[in-house]
Amino acid sequence: MNPSRSATARAHPNIAFIKYWGNADDHLRLPANPSLSMNLDGLYTETTVTWRDDLDTDQLTLNGQSDTGAACRRVSAHLDALRERLGIRGFATVQSANNFPMGTGIASSAASFAALTLAATSAAGLTLSERELSTLARLGSGSAARSIPGGYVEWHVGQTHEESFAESIAQPEYWALVDVIAVVSGQHKKVGSQEGHRTAATSDLQAARVTGAAGRLATCKAAILERNFATFAEVVEHDSNLMHAVMMTSRPPLFYWLPATLAIMEQVRQWRQDGLSVCYTLDAGPNVHCICVKQDAEQVRQGLAALSGVQEVRVAGVGGPAQRVNN
Ligand code: DP6
């Protein structure tokens, strides 16, 4: 085996403040609206890709176990896209492991496809720009486009494959926000994002959500750049509520909240009234991401851990970009 055809990369998941929900083009994953997120430090996917000439199929090992099911097919489909667009030969062995649970509202697909894209292109001997990597990662999972750059990241909608990419708006050290994640269910979600994106347009509310997204993103971006927590909190909670309103009114409807989810959301609003700089946001799952300033993170963590229905609390600061790991 030629050792230059192997590479390892790491990428962080991200939490969206302005959500991506619904595509203008499902195949290319051109989103219906722009989105904004922060990478989550401490949580990561590490992936090693080795291109080989002696295989007749791609092979996936996920968290130490060989996988020939849906995950392997999705990985292989992404490798097909890379083979086709970049002229890479052969099939690959892919070894991927997360240090956080999958399918629980901590977006594992974002970290996975960002790490896979960087590892696969590096293993093929290519050195691509951050923008190129972001567009390619997007083909595997939309939110993966945002796990390529570091810190606070904006994903531009774009009309074509090349135009739809994400870039940093501020580095991790610009504002020390913390995501304190209240895990209320460790179960794998029943309906994944991919299916949800397809049904988003069946909600009467989706058009209104999409129309307002650029304005909310501008407000959120300005609040981050001004480190204005009050404005940030209001727009982040509003945007999350809007996405969940779309989910609940899609046909068929999608209800991700559990009773504990709602209780935590109410508690977070109360804590903010009491003076803590904290707000909530939820992805396609019941777990609550409580975004707060660093000074309040320990108090939020303790408060969440004491609530009934909270199984586990995870704490993540602002993460850097996807990176190669020496091997
Ligand atoms: C609710 O990027 O996971 O987390 O492109 O089908 O992989 P696919 O979808 P995905 O969708 C993320 C949806 C979200 C909101 C967000 O992260 O912006």
PDB file of C-alpha atoms in Angstrom, residues 5 26 33 57 132 134 138 152 170 242 260 267 293 295 297 325:
ATOM      1  CA  ARG A   5      -2.886   7.517   0.036  1.00  0.00           C
ATOM      2  CA  ASP A  26     -31.992  18.269  -2.182  1.00  0.00           C
ATOM      3  CA  ASN A  33     -31.888  29.769   3.828  1.00  0.00           C
ATOM      4  CA  THR A  57     -16.218  -1.520  -2.543  1.00  0.00           C
ATOM      5  CA  GLU A 132     -13.621  24.107  -1.584  1.00  0.00           C
ATOM      6  CA  SER A 134     -16.747  23.420   2.764  1.00  0.00           C
ATOM      7  CA  ARG A 138     -21.942  20.142   2.188  1.00  0.00           C
ATOM      8  CA  TYR A 152     -18.422  31.245  14.504  1.00  0.00           C
ATOM      9  CA  ALA A 170     -15.217  35.310  14.146  1.00  0.00           C
ATOM     10  CA  LEU A 242     -39.583  28.966  14.276  1.00  0.00           C
ATOM     11  CA  ALA A 260     -38.375  17.615  29.936  1.00  0.00           C
ATOM     12  CA  GLN A 267     -36.217  27.236  33.181  1.00  0.00           C
ATOM     13  CA  VAL A 293     -21.368  33.292  28.540  1.00  0.00           C
ATOM     14  CA  GLN A 295     -18.815  33.203  33.515  1.00  0.00           C
ATOM     15  CA  ALA A 297     -21.505  28.218  32.423  1.00  0.00           C
ATOM     16  CA  VAL A 325      -4.049  14.763  12.298  1.00  0.00           C
TER      17      VAL A 325
END
